[in-house]
Amino acid sequence: MLTDAHSHRVNTGEVNTVYNVRINDDPMSLPHGPRLYFSVGIHPWDAGRFQPSWLDKLNLLLNYRQVVAIGECGLDKNTEIPMNVQLEVFERQIILSEIALKPLLIHCVGCHNELMELHRKHSPVQAWIVHGFRGKPGLAQQLLKAGFYLSYGGKHNPESVALTPPDRLLMETDDSGKELEEVAATLMAIGKLAPEELTAAEKIFRIK
């Protein structure tokens, strides 16, 4: 079964969905349904309003079986929030990821060098997934060599998709409005992949 690694809505097809939750969302308002999982994190856009209680809430939510990842979290050069503030909030989630044994779903805009430096610094055991990756093949190769996983959506660089090994490739709908089957068909055609090869997400998120 295909898995949508990052979505802002529940898929209608026969797929697993990892639904994105921001830390200040109301848990009571979240959708319910079969094959529905969650990622929860402190988005870099929210780092300027960071409260220590958010980490307590995140730590609590990570105890639920359906919460399979921390994210979105990461770094964004296009926001006005100072980079040192973003780094502090992101590093706290990196540490929590290793303690809770949950992978990171990473929002990264213009900060890939900083991201790779953090990866070298922390030497994580848990997977680091760059969501919505649209970068050029050179950057994709750097990230893959460093140990990252790449998640592709409707907008992507076909050359980067083609060079990504299936065991490091995830797929997502994000907020595109597309069905995952459509995204998957495009990625499989580019990478000459069969559906049974696209199991990285299930393994990383421990979805059975």
mmCIF file with all atom_site columns, C-alpha atoms in Angstrom:
data_model
loop_
_atom_site.group_PDB
_atom_site.id
_atom_site.type_symbol
_atom_site.label_atom_id
_atom_site.label_alt_id
_atom_site.label_comp_id
_atom_site.label_asym_id
_atom_site.label_entity_id
_atom_site.label_seq_id
_atom_site.pdbx_PDB_ins_code
_atom_site.Cartn_x
_atom_site.Cartn_y
_atom_site.Cartn_z
_atom_site.occupancy
_atom_site.B_iso_or_equiv
_atom_site.pdbx_formal_charge
_atom_site.auth_seq_id
_atom_site.auth_comp_id
_atom_site.auth_asym_id
_atom_site.auth_atom_id
_atom_site.pdbx_PDB_model_num
ATOM 1   C CA . MET A 1 1   ? 0.000   0.000  0.000   1.00 0.00 ? 1   MET A CA 1
ATOM 2   C CA . LEU A 1 2   ? 1.272   3.477  -0.874  1.00 0.00 ? 2   LEU A CA 1
ATOM 3   C CA . THR A 1 3   ? 1.994   5.971  1.899   1.00 0.00 ? 3   THR A CA 1
ATOM 4   C CA . ASP A 1 4   ? 1.575   9.745  1.705   1.00 0.00 ? 4   ASP A CA 1
ATOM 5   C CA . ALA A 1 5   ? 4.496   10.952 3.831   1.00 0.00 ? 5   ALA A CA 1
ATOM 6   C CA . HIS A 1 6   ? 3.195   14.498 4.297   1.00 0.00 ? 6   HIS A CA 1
ATOM 7   C CA . SER A 1 7   ? -0.320  15.747 3.736   1.00 0.00 ? 7   SER A CA 1
ATOM 8   C CA . HIS A 1 8   ? -2.600  18.550 4.888   1.00 0.00 ? 8   HIS A CA 1
ATOM 9   C CA . ARG A 1 9   ? -5.721  16.533 4.093   1.00 0.00 ? 9   ARG A CA 1
ATOM 10  C CA . VAL A 1 10  ? -6.916  12.956 4.325   1.00 0.00 ? 10  VAL A CA 1
ATOM 11  C CA . ASN A 1 11  ? -6.512  10.971 1.117   1.00 0.00 ? 11  ASN A CA 1
ATOM 12  C CA . THR A 1 12  ? -9.645  9.395  -0.305  1.00 0.00 ? 12  THR A CA 1
ATOM 13  C CA . GLY A 1 13  ? -7.895  6.437  -1.939  1.00 0.00 ? 13  GLY A CA 1
ATOM 14  C CA . GLU A 1 14  ? -6.597  3.177  -0.504  1.00 0.00 ? 14  GLU A CA 1
ATOM 15  C CA . VAL A 1 15  ? -3.395  4.714  0.871   1.00 0.00 ? 15  VAL A CA 1
ATOM 16  C CA . ASN A 1 16  ? -1.801  5.463  4.224   1.00 0.00 ? 16  ASN A CA 1
ATOM 17  C CA . THR A 1 17  ? -1.766  9.161  5.102   1.00 0.00 ? 17  THR A CA 1
ATOM 18  C CA . VAL A 1 18  ? 0.663   10.947 7.427   1.00 0.00 ? 18  VAL A CA 1
ATOM 19  C CA . TYR A 1 19  ? -1.394  14.027 8.268   1.00 0.00 ? 19  TYR A CA 1
ATOM 20  C CA . ASN A 1 20  ? 0.533   17.146 9.261   1.00 0.00 ? 20  ASN A CA 1
ATOM 21  C CA . VAL A 1 21  ? -0.253  18.713 12.649  1.00 0.00 ? 21  VAL A CA 1
ATOM 22  C CA . ARG A 1 22  ? 1.234   21.969 13.916  1.00 0.00 ? 22  ARG A CA 1
ATOM 23  C CA . ILE A 1 23  ? 1.998   22.102 17.598  1.00 0.00 ? 23  ILE A CA 1
ATOM 24  C CA . ASN A 1 24  ? -0.710  24.653 18.415  1.00 0.00 ? 24  ASN A CA 1
ATOM 25  C CA . ASP A 1 25  ? -3.473  22.789 16.542  1.00 0.00 ? 25  ASP A CA 1
ATOM 26  C CA . ASP A 1 26  ? -6.375  21.538 18.643  1.00 0.00 ? 26  ASP A CA 1
ATOM 27  C CA . PRO A 1 27  ? -6.082  17.729 18.933  1.00 0.00 ? 27  PRO A CA 1
ATOM 28  C CA . MET A 1 28  ? -9.869  17.486 19.237  1.00 0.00 ? 28  MET A CA 1
ATOM 29  C CA . SER A 1 29  ? -10.271 18.951 15.737  1.00 0.00 ? 29  SER A CA 1
ATOM 30  C CA . LEU A 1 30  ? -8.062  16.382 14.018  1.00 0.00 ? 30  LEU A CA 1
ATOM 31  C CA . PRO A 1 31  ? -9.574  13.957 11.492  1.00 0.00 ? 31  PRO A CA 1
ATOM 32  C CA . HIS A 1 32  ? -10.112 10.289 12.217  1.00 0.00 ? 32  HIS A CA 1
ATOM 33  C CA . GLY A 1 33  ? -10.085 7.297  9.950   1.00 0.00 ? 33  GLY A CA 1
ATOM 34  C CA . PRO A 1 34  ? -8.394  4.063  8.912   1.00 0.00 ? 34  PRO A CA 1
ATOM 35  C CA . ARG A 1 35  ? -4.822  4.203  7.627   1.00 0.00 ? 35  ARG A CA 1
ATOM 36  C CA . LEU A 1 36  ? -4.451  7.681  9.144   1.00 0.00 ? 36  LEU A CA 1
ATOM 37  C CA . TYR A 1 37  ? -1.255  8.656  10.960  1.00 0.00 ? 37  TYR A CA 1
ATOM 38  C CA . PHE A 1 38  ? 0.177   11.951 12.170  1.00 0.00 ? 38  PHE A CA 1
ATOM 39  C CA . SER A 1 39  ? 3.339   14.009 12.263  1.00 0.00 ? 39  SER A CA 1
ATOM 40  C CA . VAL A 1 40  ? 3.532   16.747 14.894  1.00 0.00 ? 40  VAL A CA 1
ATOM 41  C CA . GLY A 1 41  ? 6.150   19.450 15.142  1.00 0.00 ? 41  GLY A CA 1
ATOM 42  C CA . ILE A 1 42  ? 7.135   23.060 15.682  1.00 0.00 ? 42  ILE A CA 1
ATOM 43  C CA . HIS A 1 43  ? 7.347   24.669 12.244  1.00 0.00 ? 43  HIS A CA 1
ATOM 44  C CA . PRO A 1 44  ? 10.172  27.189 11.707  1.00 0.00 ? 44  PRO A CA 1
ATOM 45  C CA . TRP A 1 45  ? 7.503   29.800 10.955  1.00 0.00 ? 45  TRP A CA 1
ATOM 46  C CA . ASP A 1 46  ? 6.298   29.330 14.546  1.00 0.00 ? 46  ASP A CA 1
ATOM 47  C CA . ALA A 1 47  ? 9.767   29.436 16.134  1.00 0.00 ? 47  ALA A CA 1
ATOM 48  C CA . GLY A 1 48  ? 9.448   33.117 17.017  1.00 0.00 ? 48  GLY A CA 1
ATOM 49  C CA . ARG A 1 49  ? 6.489   32.307 19.281  1.00 0.00 ? 49  ARG A CA 1
ATOM 50  C CA . PHE A 1 50  ? 8.126   29.255 20.850  1.00 0.00 ? 50  PHE A CA 1
ATOM 51  C CA . GLN A 1 51  ? 6.995   28.307 24.346  1.00 0.00 ? 51  GLN A CA 1
ATOM 52  C CA . PRO A 1 52  ? 8.677   25.600 26.474  1.00 0.00 ? 52  PRO A CA 1
ATOM 53  C CA . SER A 1 53  ? 5.241   24.077 27.042  1.00 0.00 ? 53  SER A CA 1
ATOM 54  C CA . TRP A 1 54  ? 5.153   23.176 23.340  1.00 0.00 ? 54  TRP A CA 1
ATOM 55  C CA . LEU A 1 55  ? 7.965   20.680 23.887  1.00 0.00 ? 55  LEU A CA 1
ATOM 56  C CA . ASP A 1 56  ? 6.030   19.138 26.769  1.00 0.00 ? 56  ASP A CA 1
ATOM 57  C CA . LYS A 1 57  ? 2.970   18.824 24.532  1.00 0.00 ? 57  LYS A CA 1
ATOM 58  C CA . LEU A 1 58  ? 5.045   17.373 21.694  1.00 0.00 ? 58  LEU A CA 1
ATOM 59  C CA . ASN A 1 59  ? 6.669   14.856 24.004  1.00 0.00 ? 59  ASN A CA 1
ATOM 60  C CA . LEU A 1 60  ? 3.239   13.772 25.235  1.00 0.00 ? 60  LEU A CA 1
ATOM 61  C CA . LEU A 1 61  ? 1.796   13.398 21.727  1.00 0.00 ? 61  LEU A CA 1
ATOM 62  C CA . LEU A 1 62  ? 4.746   11.278 20.616  1.00 0.00 ? 62  LEU A CA 1
ATOM 63  C CA . ASN A 1 63  ? 3.562   8.557  23.001  1.00 0.00 ? 63  ASN A CA 1
ATOM 64  C CA . TYR A 1 64  ? 0.573   7.863  20.749  1.00 0.00 ? 64  TYR A CA 1
ATOM 65  C CA . ARG A 1 65  ? 1.071   5.009  18.296  1.00 0.00 ? 65  ARG A CA 1
ATOM 66  C CA . GLN A 1 66  ? -0.527  6.947  15.435  1.00 0.00 ? 66  GLN A CA 1
ATOM 67  C CA . VAL A 1 67  ? 2.020   9.775  15.757  1.00 0.00 ? 67  VAL A CA 1
ATOM 68  C CA . VAL A 1 68  ? 4.833   8.471  13.563  1.00 0.00 ? 68  VAL A CA 1
ATOM 69  C CA . ALA A 1 69  ? 7.117   11.489 13.046  1.00 0.00 ? 69  ALA A CA 1
ATOM 70  C CA . ILE A 1 70  ? 8.207   14.903 14.318  1.00 0.00 ? 70  ILE A CA 1
ATOM 71  C CA . GLY A 1 71  ? 7.497   17.644 11.803  1.00 0.00 ? 71  GLY A CA 1
ATOM 72  C CA . GLU A 1 72  ? 7.207   19.844 10.077  1.00 0.00 ? 72  GLU A CA 1
ATOM 73  C CA . CYS A 1 73  ? 10.332  21.217 11.683  1.00 0.00 ? 73  CYS A CA 1
ATOM 74  C CA . GLY A 1 74  ? 13.462  22.757 10.226  1.00 0.00 ? 74  GLY A CA 1
ATOM 75  C CA . LEU A 1 75  ? 14.926  25.982 8.867   1.00 0.00 ? 75  LEU A CA 1
ATOM 76  C CA . ASP A 1 76  ? 13.652  28.666 6.484   1.00 0.00 ? 76  ASP A CA 1
ATOM 77  C CA . LYS A 1 77  ? 15.708  31.616 5.216   1.00 0.00 ? 77  LYS A CA 1
ATOM 78  C CA . ASN A 1 78  ? 12.620  33.259 3.740   1.00 0.00 ? 78  ASN A CA 1
ATOM 79  C CA . THR A 1 79  ? 11.042  33.989 7.115   1.00 0.00 ? 79  THR A CA 1
ATOM 80  C CA . GLU A 1 80  ? 11.893  37.003 9.264   1.00 0.00 ? 80  GLU A CA 1
ATOM 81  C CA . ILE A 1 81  ? 12.495  34.855 12.347  1.00 0.00 ? 81  ILE A CA 1
ATOM 82  C CA . PRO A 1 82  ? 16.219  35.054 13.252  1.00 0.00 ? 82  PRO A CA 1
ATOM 83  C CA . MET A 1 83  ? 18.199  31.974 12.264  1.00 0.00 ? 83  MET A CA 1
ATOM 84  C CA . ASN A 1 84  ? 19.598  31.497 15.775  1.00 0.00 ? 84  ASN A CA 1
ATOM 85  C CA . VAL A 1 85  ? 16.024  31.245 17.091  1.00 0.00 ? 85  VAL A CA 1
ATOM 86  C CA . GLN A 1 86  ? 15.066  28.730 14.395  1.00 0.00 ? 86  GLN A CA 1
ATOM 87  C CA . LEU A 1 87  ? 18.197  26.699 15.096  1.00 0.00 ? 87  LEU A CA 1
ATOM 88  C CA . GLU A 1 88  ? 17.485  26.477 18.819  1.00 0.00 ? 88  GLU A CA 1
ATOM 89  C CA . VAL A 1 89  ? 13.921  25.269 18.275  1.00 0.00 ? 89  VAL A CA 1
ATOM 90  C CA . PHE A 1 90  ? 14.981  22.819 15.568  1.00 0.00 ? 90  PHE A CA 1
ATOM 91  C CA . GLU A 1 91  ? 17.818  21.355 17.638  1.00 0.00 ? 91  GLU A CA 1
ATOM 92  C CA . ARG A 1 92  ? 15.465  20.705 20.534  1.00 0.00 ? 92  ARG A CA 1
ATOM 93  C CA . GLN A 1 93  ? 13.326  18.637 18.175  1.00 0.00 ? 93  GLN A CA 1
ATOM 94  C CA . ILE A 1 94  ? 16.401  16.832 16.835  1.00 0.00 ? 94  ILE A CA 1
ATOM 95  C CA . ILE A 1 95  ? 17.251  15.742 20.371  1.00 0.00 ? 95  ILE A CA 1
ATOM 96  C CA . LEU A 1 96  ? 13.651  14.716 21.049  1.00 0.00 ? 96  LEU A CA 1
ATOM 97  C CA . SER A 1 97  ? 13.616  12.700 17.817  1.00 0.00 ? 97  SER A CA 1
ATOM 98  C CA . GLU A 1 98  ? 16.450  10.513 19.071  1.00 0.00 ? 98  GLU A CA 1
ATOM 99  C CA . ILE A 1 99  ? 14.900  10.104 22.528  1.00 0.00 ? 99  ILE A CA 1
ATOM 100 C CA . ALA A 1 100 ? 11.418  9.281  21.206  1.00 0.00 ? 100 ALA A CA 1
ATOM 101 C CA . LEU A 1 101 ? 12.719  7.156  18.299  1.00 0.00 ? 101 LEU A CA 1
ATOM 102 C CA . LYS A 1 102 ? 10.720  9.141  15.748  1.00 0.00 ? 102 LYS A CA 1
ATOM 103 C CA . PRO A 1 103 ? 11.990  10.372 12.356  1.00 0.00 ? 103 PRO A CA 1
ATOM 104 C CA . LEU A 1 104 ? 12.070  14.049 11.385  1.00 0.00 ? 104 LEU A CA 1
ATOM 105 C CA . LEU A 1 105 ? 9.973   15.543 8.572   1.00 0.00 ? 105 LEU A CA 1
ATOM 106 C CA . ILE A 1 106 ? 12.003  18.592 7.615   1.00 0.00 ? 106 ILE A CA 1
ATOM 107 C CA . HIS A 1 107 ? 10.946  21.898 6.079   1.00 0.00 ? 107 HIS A CA 1
ATOM 108 C CA . CYS A 1 108 ? 14.114  23.381 4.568   1.00 0.00 ? 108 CYS A CA 1
ATOM 109 C CA . VAL A 1 109 ? 14.208  26.563 2.485   1.00 0.00 ? 109 VAL A CA 1
ATOM 110 C CA . GLY A 1 110 ? 17.618  27.914 1.497   1.00 0.00 ? 110 GLY A CA 1
ATOM 111 C CA . CYS A 1 111 ? 19.353  26.219 4.437   1.00 0.00 ? 111 CYS A CA 1
ATOM 112 C CA . HIS A 1 112 ? 20.584  22.899 3.079   1.00 0.00 ? 112 HIS A CA 1
ATOM 113 C CA . ASN A 1 113 ? 24.214  23.551 4.031   1.00 0.00 ? 113 ASN A CA 1
ATOM 114 C CA . GLU A 1 114 ? 23.146  24.335 7.599   1.00 0.00 ? 114 GLU A CA 1
ATOM 115 C CA . LEU A 1 115 ? 20.956  21.232 7.578   1.00 0.00 ? 115 LEU A CA 1
ATOM 116 C CA . MET A 1 116 ? 23.816  18.972 6.511   1.00 0.00 ? 116 MET A CA 1
ATOM 117 C CA . GLU A 1 117 ? 26.076  20.529 9.141   1.00 0.00 ? 117 GLU A CA 1
ATOM 118 C CA . LEU A 1 118 ? 23.482  19.752 11.823  1.00 0.00 ? 118 LEU A CA 1
ATOM 119 C CA . HIS A 1 119 ? 23.282  16.175 10.555  1.00 0.00 ? 119 HIS A CA 1
ATOM 120 C CA . ARG A 1 120 ? 27.052  15.816 10.894  1.00 0.00 ? 120 ARG A CA 1
ATOM 121 C CA . LYS A 1 121 ? 26.937  17.381 14.360  1.00 0.00 ? 121 LYS A CA 1
ATOM 122 C CA . HIS A 1 122 ? 24.217  15.112 15.747  1.00 0.00 ? 122 HIS A CA 1
ATOM 123 C CA . SER A 1 123 ? 24.928  11.886 13.776  1.00 0.00 ? 123 SER A CA 1
ATOM 124 C CA . PRO A 1 124 ? 21.272  10.842 14.149  1.00 0.00 ? 124 PRO A CA 1
ATOM 125 C CA . VAL A 1 125 ? 20.032  7.276  14.169  1.00 0.00 ? 125 VAL A CA 1
ATOM 126 C CA . GLN A 1 126 ? 16.509  8.361  13.215  1.00 0.00 ? 126 GLN A CA 1
ATOM 127 C CA . ALA A 1 127 ? 15.733  9.202  9.591   1.00 0.00 ? 127 ALA A CA 1
ATOM 128 C CA . TRP A 1 128 ? 15.824  12.821 8.441   1.00 0.00 ? 128 TRP A CA 1
ATOM 129 C CA . ILE A 1 129 ? 13.355  13.353 5.596   1.00 0.00 ? 129 ILE A CA 1
ATOM 130 C CA . VAL A 1 130 ? 13.499  16.528 3.496   1.00 0.00 ? 130 VAL A CA 1
ATOM 131 C CA . HIS A 1 131 ? 9.867   17.036 2.566   1.00 0.00 ? 131 HIS A CA 1
ATOM 132 C CA . GLY A 1 132 ? 8.721   18.580 -0.701  1.00 0.00 ? 132 GLY A CA 1
ATOM 133 C CA . PHE A 1 133 ? 12.198  18.367 -2.219  1.00 0.00 ? 133 PHE A CA 1
ATOM 134 C CA . ARG A 1 134 ? 12.489  20.310 -5.487  1.00 0.00 ? 134 ARG A CA 1
ATOM 135 C CA . GLY A 1 135 ? 16.256  20.809 -5.617  1.00 0.00 ? 135 GLY A CA 1
ATOM 136 C CA . LYS A 1 136 ? 18.665  20.118 -8.441  1.00 0.00 ? 136 LYS A CA 1
ATOM 137 C CA . PRO A 1 137 ? 20.440  16.761 -8.877  1.00 0.00 ? 137 PRO A CA 1
ATOM 138 C CA . GLY A 1 138 ? 23.688  18.045 -7.363  1.00 0.00 ? 138 GLY A CA 1
ATOM 139 C CA . LEU A 1 139 ? 21.955  18.963 -4.115  1.00 0.00 ? 139 LEU A CA 1
ATOM 140 C CA . ALA A 1 140 ? 19.990  15.707 -4.129  1.00 0.00 ? 140 ALA A CA 1
ATOM 141 C CA . GLN A 1 141 ? 23.246  13.755 -4.419  1.00 0.00 ? 141 GLN A CA 1
ATOM 142 C CA . GLN A 1 142 ? 24.787  15.710 -1.533  1.00 0.00 ? 142 GLN A CA 1
ATOM 143 C CA . LEU A 1 143 ? 21.819  15.035 0.716   1.00 0.00 ? 143 LEU A CA 1
ATOM 144 C CA . LEU A 1 144 ? 21.622  11.362 -0.205  1.00 0.00 ? 144 LEU A CA 1
ATOM 145 C CA . LYS A 1 145 ? 25.350  10.909 0.374   1.00 0.00 ? 145 LYS A CA 1
ATOM 146 C CA . ALA A 1 146 ? 24.934  12.532 3.799   1.00 0.00 ? 146 ALA A CA 1
ATOM 147 C CA . GLY A 1 147 ? 22.223  10.008 4.694   1.00 0.00 ? 147 GLY A CA 1
ATOM 148 C CA . PHE A 1 148 ? 19.011  11.976 4.124   1.00 0.00 ? 148 PHE A CA 1
ATOM 149 C CA . TYR A 1 149 ? 15.737  10.721 2.685   1.00 0.00 ? 149 TYR A CA 1
ATOM 150 C CA . LEU A 1 150 ? 13.946  12.796 0.036   1.00 0.00 ? 150 LEU A CA 1
ATOM 151 C CA . SER A 1 151 ? 10.174  13.181 -0.212  1.00 0.00 ? 151 SER A CA 1
ATOM 152 C CA . TYR A 1 152 ? 8.781   14.321 -3.560  1.00 0.00 ? 152 TYR A CA 1
ATOM 153 C CA . GLY A 1 153 ? 5.409   15.857 -4.350  1.00 0.00 ? 153 GLY A CA 1
ATOM 154 C CA . GLY A 1 154 ? 3.654   17.171 -7.433  1.00 0.00 ? 154 GLY A CA 1
ATOM 155 C CA . LYS A 1 155 ? 6.392   19.766 -8.023  1.00 0.00 ? 155 LYS A CA 1
ATOM 156 C CA . HIS A 1 156 ? 9.842   18.209 -8.318  1.00 0.00 ? 156 HIS A CA 1
ATOM 157 C CA . ASN A 1 157 ? 12.999  18.047 -10.399 1.00 0.00 ? 157 ASN A CA 1
ATOM 158 C CA . PRO A 1 158 ? 12.708  14.894 -12.549 1.00 0.00 ? 158 PRO A CA 1
ATOM 159 C CA . GLU A 1 159 ? 16.499  14.447 -12.655 1.00 0.00 ? 159 GLU A CA 1
ATOM 160 C CA . SER A 1 160 ? 16.637  14.413 -8.864  1.00 0.00 ? 160 SER A CA 1
ATOM 161 C CA . VAL A 1 161 ? 13.818  11.882 -8.702  1.00 0.00 ? 161 VAL A CA 1
ATOM 162 C CA . ALA A 1 162 ? 15.602  9.647  -11.215 1.00 0.00 ? 162 ALA A CA 1
ATOM 163 C CA . LEU A 1 163 ? 18.797  9.442  -9.161  1.00 0.00 ? 163 LEU A CA 1
ATOM 164 C CA . THR A 1 164 ? 17.082  8.808  -5.806  1.00 0.00 ? 164 THR A CA 1
ATOM 165 C CA . PRO A 1 165 ? 17.236  5.121  -4.791  1.00 0.00 ? 165 PRO A CA 1
ATOM 166 C CA . PRO A 1 166 ? 13.786  3.674  -4.010  1.00 0.00 ? 166 PRO A CA 1
ATOM 167 C CA . ASP A 1 167 ? 14.786  2.917  -0.416  1.00 0.00 ? 167 ASP A CA 1
ATOM 168 C CA . ARG A 1 168 ? 15.474  6.639  0.137   1.00 0.00 ? 168 ARG A CA 1
ATOM 169 C CA . LEU A 1 169 ? 12.468  7.982  -1.792  1.00 0.00 ? 169 LEU A CA 1
ATOM 170 C CA . LEU A 1 170 ? 9.163   9.000  -0.233  1.00 0.00 ? 170 LEU A CA 1
ATOM 171 C CA . MET A 1 171 ? 6.148   10.668 -1.818  1.00 0.00 ? 171 MET A CA 1
ATOM 172 C CA . GLU A 1 172 ? 3.671   13.245 -0.598  1.00 0.00 ? 172 GLU A CA 1
ATOM 173 C CA . THR A 1 173 ? 0.697   15.371 -1.590  1.00 0.00 ? 173 THR A CA 1
ATOM 174 C CA . ASP A 1 174 ? 1.407   18.233 0.851   1.00 0.00 ? 174 ASP A CA 1
ATOM 175 C CA . ASP A 1 175 ? -1.258  20.895 0.149   1.00 0.00 ? 175 ASP A CA 1
ATOM 176 C CA . SER A 1 176 ? -1.413  20.307 -3.624  1.00 0.00 ? 176 SER A CA 1
ATOM 177 C CA . GLY A 1 177 ? -4.931  18.890 -3.728  1.00 0.00 ? 177 GLY A CA 1
ATOM 178 C CA . LYS A 1 178 ? -3.671  15.969 -5.834  1.00 0.00 ? 178 LYS A CA 1
ATOM 179 C CA . GLU A 1 179 ? -4.344  12.345 -5.014  1.00 0.00 ? 179 GLU A CA 1
ATOM 180 C CA . LEU A 1 180 ? -1.305  10.315 -3.998  1.00 0.00 ? 180 LEU A CA 1
ATOM 181 C CA . GLU A 1 181 ? -1.883  7.802  -6.791  1.00 0.00 ? 181 GLU A CA 1
ATOM 182 C CA . GLU A 1 182 ? -1.320  10.591 -9.327  1.00 0.00 ? 182 GLU A CA 1
ATOM 183 C CA . VAL A 1 183 ? 1.913   11.706 -7.660  1.00 0.00 ? 183 VAL A CA 1
ATOM 184 C CA . ALA A 1 184 ? 3.079   8.092  -7.353  1.00 0.00 ? 184 ALA A CA 1
ATOM 185 C CA . ALA A 1 185 ? 2.394   7.330  -11.021 1.00 0.00 ? 185 ALA A CA 1
ATOM 186 C CA . THR A 1 186 ? 4.557   10.264 -12.112 1.00 0.00 ? 186 THR A CA 1
ATOM 187 C CA . LEU A 1 187 ? 7.420   9.372  -9.772  1.00 0.00 ? 187 LEU A CA 1
ATOM 188 C CA . MET A 1 188 ? 7.314   5.690  -10.740 1.00 0.00 ? 188 MET A CA 1
ATOM 189 C CA . ALA A 1 189 ? 7.439   6.579  -14.435 1.00 0.00 ? 189 ALA A CA 1
ATOM 190 C CA . ILE A 1 190 ? 10.462  8.838  -13.914 1.00 0.00 ? 190 ILE A CA 1
ATOM 191 C CA . GLY A 1 191 ? 12.332  6.355  -11.733 1.00 0.00 ? 191 GLY A CA 1
ATOM 192 C CA . LYS A 1 192 ? 11.139  3.264  -13.628 1.00 0.00 ? 192 LYS A CA 1
ATOM 193 C CA . LEU A 1 193 ? 9.874   1.890  -10.335 1.00 0.00 ? 193 LEU A CA 1
ATOM 194 C CA . ALA A 1 194 ? 7.233   -0.675 -9.422  1.00 0.00 ? 194 ALA A CA 1
ATOM 195 C CA . PRO A 1 195 ? 4.744   0.034  -6.588  1.00 0.00 ? 195 PRO A CA 1
ATOM 196 C CA . GLU A 1 196 ? 6.268   -2.715 -4.435  1.00 0.00 ? 196 GLU A CA 1
ATOM 197 C CA . GLU A 1 197 ? 9.596   -0.847 -4.473  1.00 0.00 ? 197 GLU A CA 1
ATOM 198 C CA . LEU A 1 198 ? 8.090   2.219  -2.796  1.00 0.00 ? 198 LEU A CA 1
ATOM 199 C CA . THR A 1 199 ? 8.132   0.976  0.781   1.00 0.00 ? 199 THR A CA 1
ATOM 200 C CA . ALA A 1 200 ? 10.587  3.416  2.381   1.00 0.00 ? 200 ALA A CA 1
ATOM 201 C CA . ALA A 1 201 ? 7.834   5.354  4.153   1.00 0.00 ? 201 ALA A CA 1
ATOM 202 C CA . GLU A 1 202 ? 6.286   2.263  5.732   1.00 0.00 ? 202 GLU A CA 1
ATOM 203 C CA . LYS A 1 203 ? 9.676   1.198  7.076   1.00 0.00 ? 203 LYS A CA 1
ATOM 204 C CA . ILE A 1 204 ? 10.665  4.631  8.391   1.00 0.00 ? 204 ILE A CA 1
ATOM 205 C CA . PHE A 1 205 ? 7.283   5.312  10.015  1.00 0.00 ? 205 PHE A CA 1
ATOM 206 C CA . ARG A 1 206 ? 6.918   1.670  11.149  1.00 0.00 ? 206 ARG A CA 1
ATOM 207 C CA . ILE A 1 207 ? 3.530   1.354  9.472   1.00 0.00 ? 207 ILE A CA 1
ATOM 208 C CA . LYS A 1 208 ? 2.327   -2.249 9.285   1.00 0.00 ? 208 LYS A CA 1
#
